[in-house]
Amino acid sequence: MDNLSEVKNEIAKTAADCGRKPAVLVAVSKTHGVDKILPLIEAGQRVFGENRVQEAMEKFPSLKEKYPDLKLHLIGPLQTNKAKEAVELFDVIETIDRVELAEKLAKEMKKQDKNIPCFIQVNTGEEPQKAGIVPRETFSLLEKCRELGLNIIGLMCIPPVDDEPAPHFAFLKKLAKQAGLSELSMGMSADYPVAIQQGATYVRVGSALFGQRDYSKIGRASC
Ligand SMILES: *Cc1c(COP(=O)(O)O)cnc(C)c1O
C-alpha cells in the first residue's frame, strides 16, 4: 500500500476506535518539490502544509491555479514582514503566537478583504527557543485576536521532542475547551495516532508521506 493510503487508513482506524471523526490530514510538503507533491494531489489529497512563506510561494501559486480546491496551511513561524504574502497565499494560518503578528495579519486581511481561519500556536513545553505563546497567555491573546476580528478556530502545538507527547496533546485539548475552541492541530508522523486519540482534528504529517527530508537543498529549516 502507498504511504498516503496507509496514513489515511491509520487516521480512519484510530478515529473509529475512539469514536471520533477522522482528523483532517495536512500533508506537510516542506523541502519537497512539485514533482513529489503532484502524485499526492492526483491521488486526491487536497490539504497541504508549508512552514516557510518563501518556499511555499515558489511551489503553490501554480499548483493552486491548476487545482483551485487545494488548501494550504502555514505551519511555521511567521515574521510580520511576510504577513502580506502569507495572507495572499495561505488558506489557514496555524501559527499566531503574539499580539504584534495578530495585528499585522488583521490589517492585511482587511486590506485583502479576506478572513482566513487561524490557529493560535501554544508552546506547551514552554521551550525558550520554540515559537508559540506560553499557555498562561493563551486566553489574553485569543481575546485580542477576537477584538481584531480574526477568525480563530483552534489551537496548535508542537510538543518538545524528548517528551511523551500525549500529556501535551491532552493539555492543549483542555486549553481549547476552556477557550471555547473546537479545532486542534496536533500530531506529526511520529505521533499522529496518539494525537487523534487525544482529540486532534487536524494532523500535520510530512515524512510518513514523503519520506525523509533533505534540508541541504533548501538550507536549514526554520523550526
Ligand atoms: C515539519 C513539520 C511537521 C511534519 O513533521 P513530520 O515529522 O515530517 O511528520 C509538522 N508540523 C510542523 C509545524 C512542522 O514544521
PDB file of C-alpha atoms and ligand atoms in Angstrom:
ATOM      1  CA  MET A   1       0.000   0.000   0.000  1.00  0.00           C
ATOM      2  CA  ASP A   2       1.286   3.505  -0.715  1.00  0.00           C
ATOM      3  CA  ASN A   3       2.135   5.993   2.048  1.00  0.00           C
ATOM      4  CA  LEU A   4      -0.926   8.180   1.542  1.00  0.00           C
ATOM      5  CA  SER A   5      -3.383   5.282   1.792  1.00  0.00           C
ATOM      6  CA  GLU A   6      -1.517   3.940   4.797  1.00  0.00           C
ATOM      7  CA  VAL A   7      -1.669   7.240   6.687  1.00  0.00           C
ATOM      8  CA  LYS A   8      -5.318   7.782   5.747  1.00  0.00           C
ATOM      9  CA  ASN A   9      -6.210   4.277   6.909  1.00  0.00           C
ATOM     10  CA  GLU A  10      -4.375   4.798  10.185  1.00  0.00           C
ATOM     11  CA  ILE A  11      -6.242   8.081  10.747  1.00  0.00           C
ATOM     12  CA  ALA A  12      -9.607   6.465   9.986  1.00  0.00           C
ATOM     13  CA  LYS A  13      -8.921   3.426  12.138  1.00  0.00           C
ATOM     14  CA  THR A  14      -7.651   5.384  15.135  1.00  0.00           C
ATOM     15  CA  ALA A  15     -10.562   7.815  14.942  1.00  0.00           C
ATOM     16  CA  ALA A  16     -13.077   4.970  14.689  1.00  0.00           C
ATOM     17  CA  ASP A  17     -11.502   3.177  17.669  1.00  0.00           C
ATOM     18  CA  CYS A  18     -12.081   6.270  19.825  1.00  0.00           C
ATOM     19  CA  GLY A  19     -15.440   7.138  18.330  1.00  0.00           C
ATOM     20  CA  ARG A  20     -14.155  10.357  16.780  1.00  0.00           C
ATOM     21  CA  LYS A  21     -14.429  11.975  13.364  1.00  0.00           C
ATOM     22  CA  PRO A  22     -11.260  11.328  11.308  1.00  0.00           C
ATOM     23  CA  ALA A  23      -8.802  14.219  11.656  1.00  0.00           C
ATOM     24  CA  VAL A  24      -8.059  16.275   8.533  1.00  0.00           C
ATOM     25  CA  LEU A  25      -4.727  15.235   7.064  1.00  0.00           C
ATOM     26  CA  VAL A  26      -2.427  18.178   6.419  1.00  0.00           C
ATOM     27  CA  ALA A  27       0.291  16.817   4.115  1.00  0.00           C
ATOM     28  CA  VAL A  28       3.465  18.654   5.098  1.00  0.00           C
ATOM     29  CA  SER A  29       5.355  19.170   1.848  1.00  0.00           C
ATOM     30  CA  LYS A  30       8.201  21.414   3.072  1.00  0.00           C
ATOM     31  CA  THR A  31      11.538  20.708   1.326  1.00  0.00           C
ATOM     32  CA  HIS A  32       9.768  18.608  -1.317  1.00  0.00           C
ATOM     33  CA  GLY A  33       9.360  19.789  -4.889  1.00  0.00           C
ATOM     34  CA  VAL A  34       6.250  19.979  -7.012  1.00  0.00           C
ATOM     35  CA  ASP A  35       7.215  16.626  -8.581  1.00  0.00           C
ATOM     36  CA  LYS A  36       6.683  14.975  -5.163  1.00  0.00           C
ATOM     37  CA  ILE A  37       3.538  16.933  -4.377  1.00  0.00           C
ATOM     38  CA  LEU A  38       1.695  16.263  -7.640  1.00  0.00           C
ATOM     39  CA  PRO A  39       1.257  12.499  -7.155  1.00  0.00           C
ATOM     40  CA  LEU A  40      -0.471  13.160  -3.829  1.00  0.00           C
ATOM     41  CA  ILE A  41      -2.775  15.707  -5.425  1.00  0.00           C
ATOM     42  CA  GLU A  42      -3.541  13.232  -8.171  1.00  0.00           C
ATOM     43  CA  ALA A  43      -4.341  10.630  -5.521  1.00  0.00           C
ATOM     44  CA  GLY A  44      -6.913  13.022  -4.068  1.00  0.00           C
ATOM     45  CA  GLN A  45      -5.014  14.818  -1.295  1.00  0.00           C
ATOM     46  CA  ARG A  46      -6.109  18.450  -1.101  1.00  0.00           C
ATOM     47  CA  VAL A  47      -4.741  19.901   2.157  1.00  0.00           C
ATOM     48  CA  PHE A  48      -1.043  20.766   2.370  1.00  0.00           C
ATOM     49  CA  GLY A  49       1.198  22.414   4.944  1.00  0.00           C
ATOM     50  CA  GLU A  50       4.309  24.511   4.423  1.00  0.00           C
ATOM     51  CA  ASN A  51       6.457  26.138   7.090  1.00  0.00           C
ATOM     52  CA  ARG A  52       8.133  28.908   5.095  1.00  0.00           C
ATOM     53  CA  VAL A  53       6.316  31.592   3.146  1.00  0.00           C
ATOM     54  CA  GLN A  54       9.118  31.986   0.609  1.00  0.00           C
ATOM     55  CA  GLU A  55       9.296  28.286  -0.199  1.00  0.00           C
ATOM     56  CA  ALA A  56       5.518  27.994  -0.477  1.00  0.00           C
ATOM     57  CA  MET A  57       5.481  30.961  -2.878  1.00  0.00           C
ATOM     58  CA  GLU A  58       7.825  29.071  -5.146  1.00  0.00           C
ATOM     59  CA  LYS A  59       5.655  25.954  -5.295  1.00  0.00           C
ATOM     60  CA  PHE A  60       1.990  26.630  -4.646  1.00  0.00           C
ATOM     61  CA  PRO A  61       0.715  29.517  -6.793  1.00  0.00           C
ATOM     62  CA  SER A  62       0.902  27.399  -9.959  1.00  0.00           C
ATOM     63  CA  LEU A  63      -0.491  24.327  -8.187  1.00  0.00           C
ATOM     64  CA  LYS A  64      -3.398  26.337  -6.816  1.00  0.00           C
ATOM     65  CA  GLU A  65      -4.140  27.688 -10.243  1.00  0.00           C
ATOM     66  CA  LYS A  66      -4.353  24.180 -11.615  1.00  0.00           C
ATOM     67  CA  TYR A  67      -6.194  22.768  -8.579  1.00  0.00           C
ATOM     68  CA  PRO A  68      -8.367  25.584  -7.187  1.00  0.00           C
ATOM     69  CA  ASP A  69      -9.674  23.417  -4.347  1.00  0.00           C
ATOM     70  CA  LEU A  70      -6.221  22.982  -2.749  1.00  0.00           C
ATOM     71  CA  LYS A  71      -5.992  24.275   0.818  1.00  0.00           C
ATOM     72  CA  LEU A  72      -2.633  25.450   2.066  1.00  0.00           C
ATOM     73  CA  HIS A  73      -1.813  25.748   5.779  1.00  0.00           C
ATOM     74  CA  LEU A  74       1.037  27.840   7.147  1.00  0.00           C
ATOM     75  CA  ILE A  75       2.543  25.757   9.952  1.00  0.00           C
ATOM     76  CA  GLY A  76       5.848  27.570  10.549  1.00  0.00           C
ATOM     77  CA  PRO A  77       6.721  30.770  12.414  1.00  0.00           C
ATOM     78  CA  LEU A  78       5.589  33.901  10.598  1.00  0.00           C
ATOM     79  CA  GLN A  79       7.503  37.169  10.538  1.00  0.00           C
ATOM     80  CA  THR A  80       5.358  40.280  10.396  1.00  0.00           C
ATOM     81  CA  ASN A  81       7.139  41.446   7.237  1.00  0.00           C
ATOM     82  CA  LYS A  82       5.831  38.327   5.458  1.00  0.00           C
ATOM     83  CA  ALA A  83       2.225  38.798   6.586  1.00  0.00           C
ATOM     84  CA  LYS A  84       1.113  40.251   3.264  1.00  0.00           C
ATOM     85  CA  GLU A  85       2.401  37.303   1.244  1.00  0.00           C
ATOM     86  CA  ALA A  86       1.085  34.832   3.820  1.00  0.00           C
ATOM     87  CA  VAL A  87      -2.426  36.275   3.577  1.00  0.00           C
ATOM     88  CA  GLU A  88      -2.222  36.213  -0.217  1.00  0.00           C
ATOM     89  CA  LEU A  89      -1.212  32.562  -0.456  1.00  0.00           C
ATOM     90  CA  PHE A  90      -2.376  30.585   2.566  1.00  0.00           C
ATOM     91  CA  ASP A  91      -5.900  29.366   3.340  1.00  0.00           C
ATOM     92  CA  VAL A  92      -5.252  28.683   7.023  1.00  0.00           C
ATOM     93  CA  ILE A  93      -2.605  30.195   9.325  1.00  0.00           C
ATOM     94  CA  GLU A  94      -1.771  27.905  12.231  1.00  0.00           C
ATOM     95  CA  THR A  95       0.942  29.884  13.950  1.00  0.00           C
ATOM     96  CA  ILE A  96      -0.351  33.081  15.528  1.00  0.00           C
ATOM     97  CA  ASP A  97       1.675  33.456  18.711  1.00  0.00           C
ATOM     98  CA  ARG A  98       1.895  37.156  19.541  1.00  0.00           C
ATOM     99  CA  VAL A  99      -0.183  40.309  19.521  1.00  0.00           C
ATOM    100  CA  GLU A 100       2.064  42.114  17.045  1.00  0.00           C
ATOM    101  CA  LEU A 101       1.544  39.342  14.487  1.00  0.00           C
ATOM    102  CA  ALA A 102      -2.201  39.195  15.112  1.00  0.00           C
ATOM    103  CA  GLU A 103      -2.424  42.949  14.496  1.00  0.00           C
ATOM    104  CA  LYS A 104      -0.444  42.736  11.283  1.00  0.00           C
ATOM    105  CA  LEU A 105      -2.497  39.806   9.988  1.00  0.00           C
ATOM    106  CA  ALA A 106      -5.781  41.506  10.837  1.00  0.00           C
ATOM    107  CA  LYS A 107      -4.662  44.600   8.939  1.00  0.00           C
ATOM    108  CA  GLU A 108      -3.586  42.574   5.900  1.00  0.00           C
ATOM    109  CA  MET A 109      -6.789  40.559   5.862  1.00  0.00           C
ATOM    110  CA  LYS A 110      -8.848  43.747   5.898  1.00  0.00           C
ATOM    111  CA  LYS A 111      -6.768  45.135   3.050  1.00  0.00           C
ATOM    112  CA  GLN A 112      -7.186  41.966   1.017  1.00  0.00           C
ATOM    113  CA  ASP A 113     -10.822  41.565   2.034  1.00  0.00           C
ATOM    114  CA  LYS A 114     -10.242  38.084   3.496  1.00  0.00           C
ATOM    115  CA  ASN A 115     -10.884  36.435   6.812  1.00  0.00           C
ATOM    116  CA  ILE A 116      -8.631  33.406   6.850  1.00  0.00           C
ATOM    117  CA  PRO A 117      -9.221  30.806   9.579  1.00  0.00           C
ATOM    118  CA  CYS A 118      -6.336  30.826  12.080  1.00  0.00           C
ATOM    119  CA  PHE A 119      -4.968  28.818  14.989  1.00  0.00           C
ATOM    120  CA  ILE A 120      -3.076  30.094  17.975  1.00  0.00           C
ATOM    121  CA  GLN A 121       0.176  28.177  18.443  1.00  0.00           C
ATOM    122  CA  VAL A 122       0.802  27.258  22.071  1.00  0.00           C
ATOM    123  CA  ASN A 123       4.281  26.438  23.366  1.00  0.00           C
ATOM    124  CA  THR A 124       3.009  23.706  25.689  1.00  0.00           C
ATOM    125  CA  GLY A 125       6.533  22.740  26.767  1.00  0.00           C
ATOM    126  CA  GLU A 126       7.452  26.391  27.450  1.00  0.00           C
ATOM    127  CA  GLU A 127      10.655  25.868  25.483  1.00  0.00           C
ATOM    128  CA  PRO A 128      12.558  29.171  25.181  1.00  0.00           C
ATOM    129  CA  GLN A 129      13.740  28.558  21.602  1.00  0.00           C
ATOM    130  CA  LYS A 130      10.360  27.469  20.307  1.00  0.00           C
ATOM    131  CA  ALA A 131       7.591  29.530  18.713  1.00  0.00           C
ATOM    132  CA  GLY A 132       4.191  29.675  20.353  1.00  0.00           C
ATOM    133  CA  ILE A 133       2.565  31.607  23.147  1.00  0.00           C
ATOM    134  CA  VAL A 134       3.118  30.335  26.693  1.00  0.00           C
ATOM    135  CA  PRO A 135      -0.045  28.575  27.910  1.00  0.00           C
ATOM    136  CA  ARG A 136      -0.974  31.125  30.584  1.00  0.00           C
ATOM    137  CA  GLU A 137      -1.133  33.903  27.965  1.00  0.00           C
ATOM    138  CA  THR A 138      -3.320  31.988  25.515  1.00  0.00           C
ATOM    139  CA  PHE A 139      -6.594  33.493  26.689  1.00  0.00           C
ATOM    140  CA  SER A 140      -5.457  37.108  26.554  1.00  0.00           C
ATOM    141  CA  LEU A 141      -4.018  36.584  23.064  1.00  0.00           C
ATOM    142  CA  LEU A 142      -7.268  34.944  21.975  1.00  0.00           C
ATOM    143  CA  GLU A 143      -9.265  37.855  23.305  1.00  0.00           C
ATOM    144  CA  LYS A 144      -7.041  40.305  21.459  1.00  0.00           C
ATOM    145  CA  CYS A 145      -7.411  38.284  18.227  1.00  0.00           C
ATOM    146  CA  ARG A 146     -11.185  38.343  18.584  1.00  0.00           C
ATOM    147  CA  GLU A 147     -11.175  42.101  19.163  1.00  0.00           C
ATOM    148  CA  LEU A 148      -9.183  42.436  15.958  1.00  0.00           C
ATOM    149  CA  GLY A 149     -11.817  40.414  14.111  1.00  0.00           C
ATOM    150  CA  LEU A 150      -9.589  37.414  13.404  1.00  0.00           C
ATOM    151  CA  ASN A 151     -11.306  34.084  12.873  1.00  0.00           C
ATOM    152  CA  ILE A 152      -9.535  31.883  15.427  1.00  0.00           C
ATOM    153  CA  ILE A 153     -10.784  28.315  15.041  1.00  0.00           C
ATOM    154  CA  GLY A 154      -8.444  26.383  17.314  1.00  0.00           C
ATOM    155  CA  LEU A 155      -5.085  25.740  18.945  1.00  0.00           C
ATOM    156  CA  MET A 156      -1.929  24.176  17.567  1.00  0.00           C
ATOM    157  CA  CYS A 157       1.138  22.738  19.338  1.00  0.00           C
ATOM    158  CA  ILE A 158       4.449  21.002  18.740  1.00  0.00           C
ATOM    159  CA  PRO A 159       5.461  19.096  21.893  1.00  0.00           C
ATOM    160  CA  PRO A 160       9.129  19.024  22.955  1.00  0.00           C
ATOM    161  CA  VAL A 161      10.933  16.284  21.000  1.00  0.00           C
ATOM    162  CA  ASP A 162      12.069  14.423  24.092  1.00  0.00           C
ATOM    163  CA  ASP A 163       8.734  14.451  25.913  1.00  0.00           C
ATOM    164  CA  GLU A 164       5.935  11.938  25.875  1.00  0.00           C
ATOM    165  CA  PRO A 165       3.512  13.734  23.522  1.00  0.00           C
ATOM    166  CA  ALA A 166       0.184  12.538  24.956  1.00  0.00           C
ATOM    167  CA  PRO A 167       0.138  14.846  28.023  1.00  0.00           C
ATOM    168  CA  HIS A 168       0.887  17.851  25.782  1.00  0.00           C
ATOM    169  CA  PHE A 169      -1.983  16.921  23.478  1.00  0.00           C
ATOM    170  CA  ALA A 170      -4.353  16.394  26.402  1.00  0.00           C
ATOM    171  CA  PHE A 171      -3.289  19.741  27.828  1.00  0.00           C
ATOM    172  CA  LEU A 172      -3.913  21.531  24.511  1.00  0.00           C
ATOM    173  CA  LYS A 173      -7.354  19.979  24.309  1.00  0.00           C
ATOM    174  CA  LYS A 174      -8.163  21.197  27.798  1.00  0.00           C
ATOM    175  CA  LEU A 175      -6.997  24.718  26.949  1.00  0.00           C
ATOM    176  CA  ALA A 176      -9.066  24.740  23.746  1.00  0.00           C
ATOM    177  CA  LYS A 177     -12.122  23.601  25.631  1.00  0.00           C
ATOM    178  CA  GLN A 178     -11.697  26.349  28.216  1.00  0.00           C
ATOM    179  CA  ALA A 179     -11.306  28.846  25.392  1.00  0.00           C
ATOM    180  CA  GLY A 180     -14.387  27.582  23.563  1.00  0.00           C
ATOM    181  CA  LEU A 181     -12.372  26.496  20.516  1.00  0.00           C
ATOM    182  CA  SER A 182     -13.208  23.291  18.661  1.00  0.00           C
ATOM    183  CA  GLU A 183     -10.221  22.651  16.392  1.00  0.00           C
ATOM    184  CA  LEU A 184      -6.930  21.092  17.468  1.00  0.00           C
ATOM    185  CA  SER A 185      -3.902  20.857  15.169  1.00  0.00           C
ATOM    186  CA  MET A 186      -1.554  18.377  16.778  1.00  0.00           C
ATOM    187  CA  GLY A 187       0.377  15.253  15.851  1.00  0.00           C
ATOM    188  CA  MET A 188       3.141  14.665  13.288  1.00  0.00           C
ATOM    189  CA  SER A 189       4.492  11.499  11.618  1.00  0.00           C
ATOM    190  CA  ALA A 190       5.792  10.003  14.852  1.00  0.00           C
ATOM    191  CA  ASP A 191       2.725  10.633  16.981  1.00  0.00           C
ATOM    192  CA  TYR A 192      -0.383  11.428  14.936  1.00  0.00           C
ATOM    193  CA  PRO A 193      -2.290   8.334  16.151  1.00  0.00           C
ATOM    194  CA  VAL A 194      -1.659   9.440  19.749  1.00  0.00           C
ATOM    195  CA  ALA A 195      -2.816  12.939  18.848  1.00  0.00           C
ATOM    196  CA  ILE A 196      -6.042  11.598  17.353  1.00  0.00           C
ATOM    197  CA  GLN A 197      -6.661   9.572  20.498  1.00  0.00           C
ATOM    198  CA  GLN A 198      -6.310  12.844  22.410  1.00  0.00           C
ATOM    199  CA  GLY A 199      -8.756  14.667  20.143  1.00  0.00           C
ATOM    200  CA  ALA A 200      -6.777  16.118  17.210  1.00  0.00           C
ATOM    201  CA  THR A 201      -8.990  17.442  14.420  1.00  0.00           C
ATOM    202  CA  TYR A 202      -6.003  18.215  12.155  1.00  0.00           C
ATOM    203  CA  VAL A 203      -2.780  16.204  11.955  1.00  0.00           C
ATOM    204  CA  ARG A 204       0.326  17.526  10.206  1.00  0.00           C
ATOM    205  CA  VAL A 205       2.179  14.648   8.573  1.00  0.00           C
ATOM    206  CA  GLY A 206       5.338  15.043   6.491  1.00  0.00           C
ATOM    207  CA  SER A 207       7.909  12.265   6.470  1.00  0.00           C
ATOM    208  CA  ALA A 208       5.380   9.416   6.773  1.00  0.00           C
ATOM    209  CA  LEU A 209       4.007  10.601   3.415  1.00  0.00           C
ATOM    210  CA  PHE A 210       7.064  11.939   1.605  1.00  0.00           C
ATOM    211  CA  GLY A 211       9.979  10.102   3.219  1.00  0.00           C
ATOM    212  CA  GLN A 212      12.898  11.792   4.920  1.00  0.00           C
ATOM    213  CA  ARG A 213      13.578  15.450   4.167  1.00  0.00           C
ATOM    214  CA  ASP A 214      16.822  16.620   2.615  1.00  0.00           C
ATOM    215  CA  TYR A 215      17.462  20.076   4.054  1.00  0.00           C
ATOM    216  CA  SER A 216      20.704  20.512   2.154  1.00  0.00           C
ATOM    217  CA  LYS A 217      18.660  21.540  -0.900  1.00  0.00           C
ATOM    218  CA  ILE A 218      16.962  24.481   0.762  1.00  0.00           C
ATOM    219  CA  GLY A 219      19.091  25.441   3.739  1.00  0.00           C
ATOM    220  CA  ARG A 220      18.188  24.945   7.361  1.00  0.00           C
ATOM    221  CA  ALA A 221      14.559  24.663   8.375  1.00  0.00           C
ATOM    222  CA  SER A 222      13.275  27.482  10.495  1.00  0.00           C
ATOM    223  CA  CYS A 223      11.785  25.382  13.240  1.00  0.00           C
TER     224      CYS A 223
HETATM  225  C1  LIG B   1       7.782  19.550   9.530  1.00  0.00           C
HETATM  226  C2  LIG B   1       6.595  19.766  10.383  1.00  0.00           C
HETATM  227  C3  LIG B   1       5.630  18.742  10.549  1.00  0.00           C
HETATM  228  C4  LIG B   1       5.750  17.367   9.920  1.00  0.00           C
HETATM  229  O1  LIG B   1       6.765  16.635  10.539  1.00  0.00           O
HETATM  230  P1  LIG B   1       6.978  15.072  10.204  1.00  0.00           P
HETATM  231  O2  LIG B   1       7.672  14.563  11.403  1.00  0.00           O
HETATM  232  O3  LIG B   1       7.787  15.026   8.966  1.00  0.00           O
HETATM  233  O4  LIG B   1       5.631  14.479  10.022  1.00  0.00           O
HETATM  234  C5  LIG B   1       4.523  19.025  11.324  1.00  0.00           C
HETATM  235  N1  LIG B   1       4.349  20.223  11.917  1.00  0.00           N
HETATM  236  C6  LIG B   1       5.245  21.214  11.774  1.00  0.00           C
HETATM  237  C7  LIG B   1       4.990  22.507  12.458  1.00  0.00           C
HETATM  238  C8  LIG B   1       6.385  21.026  11.009  1.00  0.00           C
HETATM  239  O5  LIG B   1       7.269  22.029  10.884  1.00  0.00           O
END
